[in-house]
XYZ file of C-alpha atoms in Angstrom:
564
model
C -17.070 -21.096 9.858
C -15.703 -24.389 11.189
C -17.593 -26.320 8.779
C -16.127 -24.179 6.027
C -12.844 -24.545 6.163
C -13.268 -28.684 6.962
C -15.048 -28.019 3.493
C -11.985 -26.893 2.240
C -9.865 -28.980 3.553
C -11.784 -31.765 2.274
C -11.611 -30.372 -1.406
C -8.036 -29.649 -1.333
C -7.381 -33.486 0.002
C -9.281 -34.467 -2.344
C -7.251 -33.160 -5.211
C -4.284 -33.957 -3.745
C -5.355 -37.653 -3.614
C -6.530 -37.918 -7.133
C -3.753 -36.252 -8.773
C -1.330 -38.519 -7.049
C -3.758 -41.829 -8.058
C -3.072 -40.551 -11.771
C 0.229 -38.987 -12.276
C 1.459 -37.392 -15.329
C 3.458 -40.104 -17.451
C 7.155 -38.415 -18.009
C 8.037 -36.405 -21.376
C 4.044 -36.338 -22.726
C 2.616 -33.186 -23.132
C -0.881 -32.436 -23.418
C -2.712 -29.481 -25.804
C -6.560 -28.658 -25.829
C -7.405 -28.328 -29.968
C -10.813 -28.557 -31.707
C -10.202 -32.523 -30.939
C -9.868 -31.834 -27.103
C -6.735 -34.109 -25.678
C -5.928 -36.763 -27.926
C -3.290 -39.473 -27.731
C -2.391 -43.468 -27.515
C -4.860 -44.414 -25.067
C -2.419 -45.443 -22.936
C -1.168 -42.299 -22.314
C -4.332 -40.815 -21.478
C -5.633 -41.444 -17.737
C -4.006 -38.435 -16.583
C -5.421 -36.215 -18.888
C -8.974 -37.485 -18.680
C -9.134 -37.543 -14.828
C -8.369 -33.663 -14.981
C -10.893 -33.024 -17.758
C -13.273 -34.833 -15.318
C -11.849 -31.516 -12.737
C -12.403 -29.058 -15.080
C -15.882 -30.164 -16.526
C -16.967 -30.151 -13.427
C -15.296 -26.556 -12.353
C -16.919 -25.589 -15.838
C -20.866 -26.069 -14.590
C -20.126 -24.992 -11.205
C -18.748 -21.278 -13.007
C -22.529 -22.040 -14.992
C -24.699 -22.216 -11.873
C -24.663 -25.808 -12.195
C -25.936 -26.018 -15.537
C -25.082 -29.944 -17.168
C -21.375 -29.965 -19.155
C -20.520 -33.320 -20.855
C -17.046 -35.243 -21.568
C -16.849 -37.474 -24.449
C -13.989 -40.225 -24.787
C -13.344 -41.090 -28.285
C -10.864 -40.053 -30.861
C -13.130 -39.904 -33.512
C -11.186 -41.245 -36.855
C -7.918 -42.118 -35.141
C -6.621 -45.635 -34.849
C -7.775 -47.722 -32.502
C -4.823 -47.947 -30.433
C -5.794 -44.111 -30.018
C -8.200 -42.122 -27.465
C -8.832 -38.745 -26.482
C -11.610 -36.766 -24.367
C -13.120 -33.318 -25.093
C -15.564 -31.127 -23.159
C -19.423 -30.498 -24.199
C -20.601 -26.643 -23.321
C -24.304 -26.354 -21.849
C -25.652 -25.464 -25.320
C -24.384 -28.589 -26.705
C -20.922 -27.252 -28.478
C -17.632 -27.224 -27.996
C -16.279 -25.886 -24.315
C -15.795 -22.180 -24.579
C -12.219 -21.488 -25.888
C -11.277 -19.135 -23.305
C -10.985 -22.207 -20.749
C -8.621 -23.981 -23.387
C -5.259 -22.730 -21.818
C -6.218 -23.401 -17.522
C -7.437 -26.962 -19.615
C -3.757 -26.945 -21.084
C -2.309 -26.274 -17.895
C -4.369 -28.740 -15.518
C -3.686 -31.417 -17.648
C 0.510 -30.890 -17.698
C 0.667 -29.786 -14.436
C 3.821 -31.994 -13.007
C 2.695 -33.142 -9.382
C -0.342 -32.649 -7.146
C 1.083 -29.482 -5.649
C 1.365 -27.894 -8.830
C -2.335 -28.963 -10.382
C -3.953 -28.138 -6.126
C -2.643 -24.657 -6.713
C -3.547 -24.124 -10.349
C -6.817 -25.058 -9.694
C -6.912 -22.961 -6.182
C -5.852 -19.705 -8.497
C -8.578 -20.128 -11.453
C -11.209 -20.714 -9.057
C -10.064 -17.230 -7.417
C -9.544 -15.667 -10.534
C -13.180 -16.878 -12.181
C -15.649 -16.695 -8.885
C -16.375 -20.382 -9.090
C -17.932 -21.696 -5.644
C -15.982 -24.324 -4.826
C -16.653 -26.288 -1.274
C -19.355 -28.117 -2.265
C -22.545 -25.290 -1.243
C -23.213 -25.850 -5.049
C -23.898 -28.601 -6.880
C -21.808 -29.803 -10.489
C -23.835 -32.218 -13.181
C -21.424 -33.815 -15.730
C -22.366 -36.608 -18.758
C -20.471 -38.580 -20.040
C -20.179 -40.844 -22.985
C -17.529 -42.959 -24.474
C -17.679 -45.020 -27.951
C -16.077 -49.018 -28.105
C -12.331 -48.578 -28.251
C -10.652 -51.027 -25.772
C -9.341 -48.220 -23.719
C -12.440 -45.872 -23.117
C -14.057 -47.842 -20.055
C -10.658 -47.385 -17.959
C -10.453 -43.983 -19.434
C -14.352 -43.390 -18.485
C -13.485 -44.732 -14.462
C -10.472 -42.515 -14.747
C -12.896 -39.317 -15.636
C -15.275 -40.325 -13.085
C -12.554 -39.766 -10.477
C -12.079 -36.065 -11.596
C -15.309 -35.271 -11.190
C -15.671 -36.918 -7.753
C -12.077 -34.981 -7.040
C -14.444 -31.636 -7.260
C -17.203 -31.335 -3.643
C -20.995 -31.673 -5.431
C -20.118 -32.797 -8.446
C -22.446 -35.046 -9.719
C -21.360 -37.408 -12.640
C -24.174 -39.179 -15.010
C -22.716 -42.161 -17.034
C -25.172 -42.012 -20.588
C -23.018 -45.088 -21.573
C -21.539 -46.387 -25.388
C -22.759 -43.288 -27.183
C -21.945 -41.423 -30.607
C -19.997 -38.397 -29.982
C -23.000 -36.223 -31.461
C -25.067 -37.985 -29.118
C -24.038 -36.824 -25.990
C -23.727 -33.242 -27.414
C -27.232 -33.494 -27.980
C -28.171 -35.150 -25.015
C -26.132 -31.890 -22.618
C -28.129 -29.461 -25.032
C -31.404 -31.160 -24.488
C -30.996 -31.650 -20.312
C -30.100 -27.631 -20.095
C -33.180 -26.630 -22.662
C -35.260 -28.519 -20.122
C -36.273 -31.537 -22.192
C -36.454 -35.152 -22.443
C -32.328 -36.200 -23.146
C -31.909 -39.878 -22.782
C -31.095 -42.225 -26.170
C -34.056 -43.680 -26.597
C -35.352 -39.394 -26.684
C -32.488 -38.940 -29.378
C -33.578 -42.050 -31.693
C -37.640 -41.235 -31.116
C -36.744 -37.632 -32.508
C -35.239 -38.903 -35.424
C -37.202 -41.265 -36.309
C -40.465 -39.061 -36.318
C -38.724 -36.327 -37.740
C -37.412 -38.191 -40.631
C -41.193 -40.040 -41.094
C -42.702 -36.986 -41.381
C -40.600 -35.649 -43.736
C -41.531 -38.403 -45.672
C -44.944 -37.586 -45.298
C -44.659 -34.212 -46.777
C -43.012 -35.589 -50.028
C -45.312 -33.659 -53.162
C -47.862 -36.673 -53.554
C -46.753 -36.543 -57.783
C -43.435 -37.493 -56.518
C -42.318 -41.275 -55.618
C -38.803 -42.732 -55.902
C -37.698 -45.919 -57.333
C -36.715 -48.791 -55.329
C -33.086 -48.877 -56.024
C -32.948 -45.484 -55.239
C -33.788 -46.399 -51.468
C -31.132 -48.671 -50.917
C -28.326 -46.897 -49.277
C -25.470 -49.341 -47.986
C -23.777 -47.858 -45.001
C -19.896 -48.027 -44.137
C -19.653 -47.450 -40.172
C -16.371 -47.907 -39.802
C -16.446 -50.447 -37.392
C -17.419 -48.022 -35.188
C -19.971 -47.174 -32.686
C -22.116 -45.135 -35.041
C -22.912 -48.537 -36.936
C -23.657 -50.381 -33.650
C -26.575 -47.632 -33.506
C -28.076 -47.192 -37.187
C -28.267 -51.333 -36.751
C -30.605 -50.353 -34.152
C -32.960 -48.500 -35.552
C -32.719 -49.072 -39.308
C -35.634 -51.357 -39.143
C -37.922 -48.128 -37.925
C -36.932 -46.059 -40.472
C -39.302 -46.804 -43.441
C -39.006 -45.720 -47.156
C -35.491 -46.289 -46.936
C -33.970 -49.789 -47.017
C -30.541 -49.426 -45.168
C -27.283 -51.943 -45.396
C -24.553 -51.466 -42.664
C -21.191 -52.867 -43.406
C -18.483 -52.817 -40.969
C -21.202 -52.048 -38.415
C -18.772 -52.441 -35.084
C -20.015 -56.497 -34.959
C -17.065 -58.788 -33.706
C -14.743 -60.026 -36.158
C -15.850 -57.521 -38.990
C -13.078 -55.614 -38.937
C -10.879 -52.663 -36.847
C -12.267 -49.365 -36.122
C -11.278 -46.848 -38.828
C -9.142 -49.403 -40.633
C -9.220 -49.133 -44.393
C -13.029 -47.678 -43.723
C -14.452 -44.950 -42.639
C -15.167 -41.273 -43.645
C -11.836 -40.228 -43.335
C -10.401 -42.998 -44.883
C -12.611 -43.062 -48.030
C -12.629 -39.317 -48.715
C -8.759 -39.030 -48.473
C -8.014 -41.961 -50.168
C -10.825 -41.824 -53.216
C -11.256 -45.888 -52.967
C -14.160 -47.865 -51.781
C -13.738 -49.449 -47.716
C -13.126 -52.588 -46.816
C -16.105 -54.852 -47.389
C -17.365 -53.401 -50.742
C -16.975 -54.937 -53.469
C -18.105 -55.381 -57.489
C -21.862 -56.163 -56.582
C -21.902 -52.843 -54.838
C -21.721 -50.611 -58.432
C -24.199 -47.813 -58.446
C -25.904 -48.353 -55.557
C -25.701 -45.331 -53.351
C -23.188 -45.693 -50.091
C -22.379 -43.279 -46.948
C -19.355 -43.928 -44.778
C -19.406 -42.436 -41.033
C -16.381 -42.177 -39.147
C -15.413 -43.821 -35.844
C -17.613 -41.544 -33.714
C -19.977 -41.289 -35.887
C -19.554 -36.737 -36.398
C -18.551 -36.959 -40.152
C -20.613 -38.627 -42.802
C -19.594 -38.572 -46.760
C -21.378 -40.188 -49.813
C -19.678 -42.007 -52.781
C -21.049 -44.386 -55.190
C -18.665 -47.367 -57.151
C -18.550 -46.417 -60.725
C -17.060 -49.171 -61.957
C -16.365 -52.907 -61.640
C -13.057 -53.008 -62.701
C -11.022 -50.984 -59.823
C -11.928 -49.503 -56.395
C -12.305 -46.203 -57.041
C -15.374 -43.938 -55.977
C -17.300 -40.901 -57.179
C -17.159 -39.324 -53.877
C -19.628 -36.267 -52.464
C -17.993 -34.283 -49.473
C -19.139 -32.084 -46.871
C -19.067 -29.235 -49.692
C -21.724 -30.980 -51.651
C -23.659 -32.270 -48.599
C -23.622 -28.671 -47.597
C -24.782 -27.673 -50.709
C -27.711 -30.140 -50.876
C -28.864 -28.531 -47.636
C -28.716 -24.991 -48.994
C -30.748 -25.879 -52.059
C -33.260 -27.659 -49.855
C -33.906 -24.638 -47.242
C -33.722 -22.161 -49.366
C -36.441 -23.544 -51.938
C -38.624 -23.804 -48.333
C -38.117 -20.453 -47.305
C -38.997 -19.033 -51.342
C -41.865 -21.279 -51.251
C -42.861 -19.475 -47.687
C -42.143 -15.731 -49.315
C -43.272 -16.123 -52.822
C -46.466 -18.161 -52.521
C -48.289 -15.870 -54.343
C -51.593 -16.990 -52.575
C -53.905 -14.851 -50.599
C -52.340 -15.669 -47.191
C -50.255 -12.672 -46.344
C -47.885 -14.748 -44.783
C -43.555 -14.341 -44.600
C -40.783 -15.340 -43.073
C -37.869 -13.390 -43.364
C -34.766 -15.330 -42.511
C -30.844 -14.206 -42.991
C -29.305 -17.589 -44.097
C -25.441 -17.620 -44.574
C -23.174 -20.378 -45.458
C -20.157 -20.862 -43.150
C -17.109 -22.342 -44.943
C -12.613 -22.577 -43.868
C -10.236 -22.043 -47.050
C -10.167 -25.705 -47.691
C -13.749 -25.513 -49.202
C -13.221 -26.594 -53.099
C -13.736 -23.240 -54.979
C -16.298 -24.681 -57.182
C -18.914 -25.050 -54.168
C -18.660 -21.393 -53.016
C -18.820 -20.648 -56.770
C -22.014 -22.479 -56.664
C -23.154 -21.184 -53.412
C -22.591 -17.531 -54.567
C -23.992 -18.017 -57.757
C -27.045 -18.976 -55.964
C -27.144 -15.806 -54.702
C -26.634 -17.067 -51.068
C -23.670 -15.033 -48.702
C -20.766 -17.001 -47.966
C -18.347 -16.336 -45.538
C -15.167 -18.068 -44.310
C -13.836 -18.655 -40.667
C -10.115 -20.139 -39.574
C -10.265 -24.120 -39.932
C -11.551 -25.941 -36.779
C -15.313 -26.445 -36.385
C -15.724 -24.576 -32.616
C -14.860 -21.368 -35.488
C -17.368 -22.580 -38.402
C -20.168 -23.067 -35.402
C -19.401 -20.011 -33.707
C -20.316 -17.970 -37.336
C -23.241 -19.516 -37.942
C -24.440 -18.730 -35.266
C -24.596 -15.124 -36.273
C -27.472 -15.764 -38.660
C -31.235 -16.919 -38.770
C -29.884 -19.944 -40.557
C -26.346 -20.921 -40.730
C -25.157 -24.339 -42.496
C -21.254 -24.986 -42.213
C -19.626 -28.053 -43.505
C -16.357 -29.044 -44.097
C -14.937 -30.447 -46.579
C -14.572 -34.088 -44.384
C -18.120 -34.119 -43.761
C -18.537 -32.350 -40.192
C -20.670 -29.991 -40.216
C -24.855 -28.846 -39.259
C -27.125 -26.790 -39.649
C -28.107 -24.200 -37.138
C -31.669 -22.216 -36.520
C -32.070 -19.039 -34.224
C -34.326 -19.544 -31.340
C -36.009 -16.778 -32.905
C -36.276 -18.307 -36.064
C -37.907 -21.451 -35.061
C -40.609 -19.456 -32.599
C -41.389 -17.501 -35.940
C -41.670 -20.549 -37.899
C -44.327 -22.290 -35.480
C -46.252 -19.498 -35.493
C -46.251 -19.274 -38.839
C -47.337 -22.873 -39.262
C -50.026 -22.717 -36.830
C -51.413 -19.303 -38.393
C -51.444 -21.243 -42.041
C -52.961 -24.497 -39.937
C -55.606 -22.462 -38.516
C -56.653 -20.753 -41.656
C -57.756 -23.421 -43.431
C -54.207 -23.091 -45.711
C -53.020 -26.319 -44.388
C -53.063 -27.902 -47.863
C -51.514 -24.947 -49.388
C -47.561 -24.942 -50.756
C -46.799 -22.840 -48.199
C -47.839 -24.648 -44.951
C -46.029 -27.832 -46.168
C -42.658 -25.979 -46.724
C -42.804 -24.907 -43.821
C -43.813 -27.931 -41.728
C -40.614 -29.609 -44.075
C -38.559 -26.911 -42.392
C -39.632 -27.575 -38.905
C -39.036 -30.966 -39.325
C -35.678 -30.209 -40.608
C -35.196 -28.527 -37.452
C -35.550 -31.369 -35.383
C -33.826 -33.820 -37.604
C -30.697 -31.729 -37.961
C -28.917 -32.077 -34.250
C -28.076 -28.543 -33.742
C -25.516 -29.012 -31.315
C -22.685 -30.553 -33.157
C -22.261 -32.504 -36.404
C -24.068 -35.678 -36.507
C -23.418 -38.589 -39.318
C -26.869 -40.392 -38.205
C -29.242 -37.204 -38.648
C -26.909 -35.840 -41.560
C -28.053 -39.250 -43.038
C -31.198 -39.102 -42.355
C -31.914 -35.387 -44.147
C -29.972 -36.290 -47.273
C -31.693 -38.940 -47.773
C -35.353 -37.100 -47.079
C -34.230 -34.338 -49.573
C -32.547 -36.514 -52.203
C -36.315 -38.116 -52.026
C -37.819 -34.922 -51.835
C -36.052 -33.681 -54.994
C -36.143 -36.701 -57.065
C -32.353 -37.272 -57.230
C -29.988 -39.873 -58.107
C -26.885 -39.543 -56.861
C -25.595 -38.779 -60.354
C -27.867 -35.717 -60.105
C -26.175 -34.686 -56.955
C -22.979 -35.268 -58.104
C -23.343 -32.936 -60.951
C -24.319 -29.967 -58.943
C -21.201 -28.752 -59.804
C -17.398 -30.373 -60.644
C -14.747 -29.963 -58.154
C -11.739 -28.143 -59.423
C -8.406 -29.913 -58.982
C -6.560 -29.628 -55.830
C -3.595 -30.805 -54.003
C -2.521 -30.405 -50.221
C 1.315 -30.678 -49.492
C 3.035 -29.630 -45.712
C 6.008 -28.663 -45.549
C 8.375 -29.228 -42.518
C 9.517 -26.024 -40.753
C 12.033 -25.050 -37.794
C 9.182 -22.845 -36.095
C 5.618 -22.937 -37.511
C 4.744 -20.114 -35.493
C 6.937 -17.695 -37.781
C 4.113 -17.909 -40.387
C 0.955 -15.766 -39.524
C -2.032 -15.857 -41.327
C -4.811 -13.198 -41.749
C -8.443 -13.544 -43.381
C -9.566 -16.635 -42.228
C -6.051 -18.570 -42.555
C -6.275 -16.888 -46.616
C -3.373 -14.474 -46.727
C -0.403 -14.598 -44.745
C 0.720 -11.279 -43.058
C 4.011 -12.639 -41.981
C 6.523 -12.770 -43.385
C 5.059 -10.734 -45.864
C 7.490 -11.370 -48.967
C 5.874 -15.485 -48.680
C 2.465 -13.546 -49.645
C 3.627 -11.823 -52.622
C 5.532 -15.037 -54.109
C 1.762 -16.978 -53.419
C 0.500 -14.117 -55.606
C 2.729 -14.385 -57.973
C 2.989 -18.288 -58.577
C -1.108 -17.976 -58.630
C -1.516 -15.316 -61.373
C 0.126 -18.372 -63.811
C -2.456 -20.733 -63.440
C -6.475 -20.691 -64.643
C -8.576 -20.693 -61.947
C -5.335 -20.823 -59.515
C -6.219 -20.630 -55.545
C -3.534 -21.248 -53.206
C -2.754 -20.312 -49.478
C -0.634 -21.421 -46.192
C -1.302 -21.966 -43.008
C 0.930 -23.318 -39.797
C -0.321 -27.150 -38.548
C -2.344 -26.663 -35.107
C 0.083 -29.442 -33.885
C 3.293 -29.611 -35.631
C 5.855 -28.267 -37.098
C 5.040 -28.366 -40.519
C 3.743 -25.845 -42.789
C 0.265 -26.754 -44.716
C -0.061 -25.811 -48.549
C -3.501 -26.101 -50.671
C -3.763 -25.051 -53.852
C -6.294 -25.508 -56.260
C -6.432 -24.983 -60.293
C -8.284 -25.831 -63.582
C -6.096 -29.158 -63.878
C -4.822 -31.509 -61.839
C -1.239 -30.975 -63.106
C -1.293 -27.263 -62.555
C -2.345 -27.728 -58.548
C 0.045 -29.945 -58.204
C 3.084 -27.848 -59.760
C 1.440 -24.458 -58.074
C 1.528 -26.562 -54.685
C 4.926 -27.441 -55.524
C 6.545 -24.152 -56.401
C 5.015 -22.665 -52.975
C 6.032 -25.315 -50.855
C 9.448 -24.608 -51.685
C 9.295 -20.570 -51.433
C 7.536 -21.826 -47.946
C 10.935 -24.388 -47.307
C 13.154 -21.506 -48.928
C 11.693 -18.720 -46.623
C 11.064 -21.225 -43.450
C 12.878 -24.351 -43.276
């Protein structure tokens, strides 16, 4: 009993100690989003110290099972940094922990944050004393700030009795999402794991291209903007494995190329419409990807034309669209073969898509026959949905997004394969569609949006297919669209219903968005309240570009009428 409570007493000192080594800097305020916490990197010691407390409070409540903290924020300025929380299965931290994260991180002294944490381990059964044992990864990508803000999250963890933390070093964000998936399914995590399964994932996909089909060579040079970030520093690394495909990285992270996410990057380049910095003339028609600073959002775009900087550009919509083709010609392959092996795999695969998805992809989509369905905007809501089927691809439109198989799914898959290898069908249609869509399973990271194996399975479908990047482009033509915010007193006086679509209150805005639509062909519009501001977002979409911008306009100001 003794040694109990000196247990105790030890855990509560140590809290006390590490909350006074960090404390919270006056007037900031702290909120958990999709992003975790997210600020100038200045400003963030506090608030990464007690994510390194409640990561490891998360795997003690899991029996111990690995959580991981990333520091990076993503396509933010340099001067920026931020730290979010990896679940055991590799995705975001369970959103019923986002308000105790809230709280720990704004709590005002040591008192305050001792007994916050004191009551939520009461309140969820977590074992603290240090008779269990906590394992937390982390990773961090090269902004200037994230080693003091990595020391500063090593102390959390260390604040909490048998936590263990594991530094997996300069890492991607989708990285060390894979790499807390992989140590809880039992396997192999480190990065030289990640890169090998790549790598022989995307060669073999190359190996089952249909023998009749072979590419040209300009149509395997892909030049690769990364944003003079950390995902560059690690397709430099392993380009030179990756044969059939002849890769170019431009602001690749190197000294003196450039600033992270300045004029480059995915963000950057699919806002904006213009090539990044370091492209120029000699770059028309040869097909280009930009990543963003963490390397979780990947977009294509090609240089038309000599004479300006502007870009055809292919989003998340059409990446995710690529991907649906590409699956579902495996699975019809699989259940239509039409050969004597009575073999089939019968798989529910939905699309997973926020209101912000151009209306000509889910057009497309649906006239594919394939079942769409929309979720709120924030990926830890697209992920969540997709996980509902066999196979469920989300993407948005800034290039986040995955694919995701059923355990189920996969287990039916290899036994399929291995029934079709064993009976002699191994050169049939059949068995290579589906060895293409077990490869895809391993190429695809599962646990979070990945720019590196996005890459990768474009570019092993576009060669699969045949395509240009002309042909991809023409899958289908984006209607016009325009996104305006207005500024509002209280944001929180507009709520939204069907996935962020209609707005129940107040409910007269609703019927003017109705009404403004019903003038325009092909008019789409809706609302929604900013996630961390007071403004007001409007998108609306139409057949022109002049009638999206004048039905954005007339809502925005029944929204600044109504609201402001």
């Amino acid at each position: 009993m003794a040694a109990d409570q000196e247990q105790e007493q030890e855990q509560r000192r140590r809290l006390l100690d590490v909350a006074s080594r960090f404390p919270l800097p006056t007037g900031c305020r702290f909120s958990y989003g999709t992003a975790g916490f997210r600020a100038d990197g200045a400003t963030m010691a506090p608030a990464v110290c007690r994510a390194g407390i409640l990561a490891a409070l998360r795997s003690l409540k899991l029996a111990g099972a690995a959580v991981g903290i990333v520091i990076t924020a993503s396509h933010n300025p340099i001067g920026d940094n931020g730290v979010k929380i990896a679940d055991p299965d590799g995705g975001m931290m369970d959103q019923q922990w986002e308000p105790f994260a809230a709280a720990l991180a704004n709590a005002p002294d040591p008192d305050a944050l001792l007994q916050l944490v004191l009551q939520f381990v009461k309140d969820e059964g977590i074992p603290l004393g240090g008779h269990h044992t906590a394992q937390v990864l982390l990773g961090r990508d090269t902004r200037p700030t994230g080693e003091y803000l990595l020391d500063a999250a090593l102390q959390g963890i260390n604040a909490i009795l048998g936590a263990q933390a594991i530094d997996m070093g300069i890492l991607t964000t989708p990285q060390l999402h894979w790499m807390v998936r992989s140590k809880n399914k039992g396997i192999k995590a480190s990065e030289s794991d990640y890169f090998t399964q790549l790598i022989n994932s995307f060669r073999r996909m190359l190996e089952l291209l249909p023998k009749d089909k072979g590419g040209d060579e300009l149509a395997k040079k892909l030049i690769v903007d990364g944003a003079n970030g950390i995902g560059g520093v690690k397709l430099e690394q392993i380009k030179a494995e990756l044969s059939g495909l002849d890769i170019i990285v431009r602001n690749s992270g190197k000294e003196g190329e450039g600033i992270l996410n300045h004029l480059c990057g995915a963000d950057f380049v699919q806002k904006e419409r213009v090539t990044p910095h370091g492209f120029g003339p000699e770059d028309v028609g040869v097909r280009c990807a930009s990543l963003d600073g963490d390397a979780d959002r990947l977009i294509y775009f090609q240089m038309s034309s000599s004479s300006d900087n502007k870009v055809d550009l292919v989003d998340g919509d059409k990446i995710l669209s690529l991907f649906a083709l590409f699956i579902r010609e495996q699975l019809d392959v699989i259940n239509n073969n039409g050969s004597q092996v009575d073999k089939s795999l019968p798989a529910r695969l939905g699309i997973v898509q926020t209101a912000y998805a151009n209306g000509a992809s889910t057009q497309f989509l649906k006239g594919l026959g394939l079942e769409v369905v929309f979720t709120p905007t924030g990926v830890k809501y697209l992920h969540k949905k997709a996980l509902e089927y066999d196979i469920g691809i989300y993407f948005e439109a800034n290039g986040h997004g995955t694919v995701v198989f059923s355990e189920d799914f996969i287990s039916q898959l290899e036994s399929l394969s291995n029934d079709l290898s064993s009976q002699a069908a191994n050169c049939s249609a059949q068995y290579h569609a589906a060895m293409r869509l077990m490869a895809a399973t391993q190429l695809i990271n599962q646990a979070v949006g990945d720019a590196l194996s996005g890459l990768l399975l474009v570019e092993a479908i576009l060669q699969y297919k045949r395509w240009s990047f002309q042909n991809w482009c023409e899958l289908y033509s984006d209607l016009p669209s325009r996104q305006l915010k207005v500024k509002v007193v209280d944001r929180s006086s507009i709520v939204t219903t069907d996935a962020e679509t209609k707005v129940s209150q107040p409910s007269s805005l609703q019927e003017l968005i109705d009404k403004e639509t019903a003038n325009y062909t092909q008019g789409r519009c809706f609302v929604r309240p900013s996630g961390t501001e007071d403004v007001v977002r409007v998108y609306a979409e139409a057949s022109t570009q002049v009638e999206a911008d004048s039905l954005a306009k007339s809502v925005a100001h029944h929204v600044e009428r109504l609201l402001g």
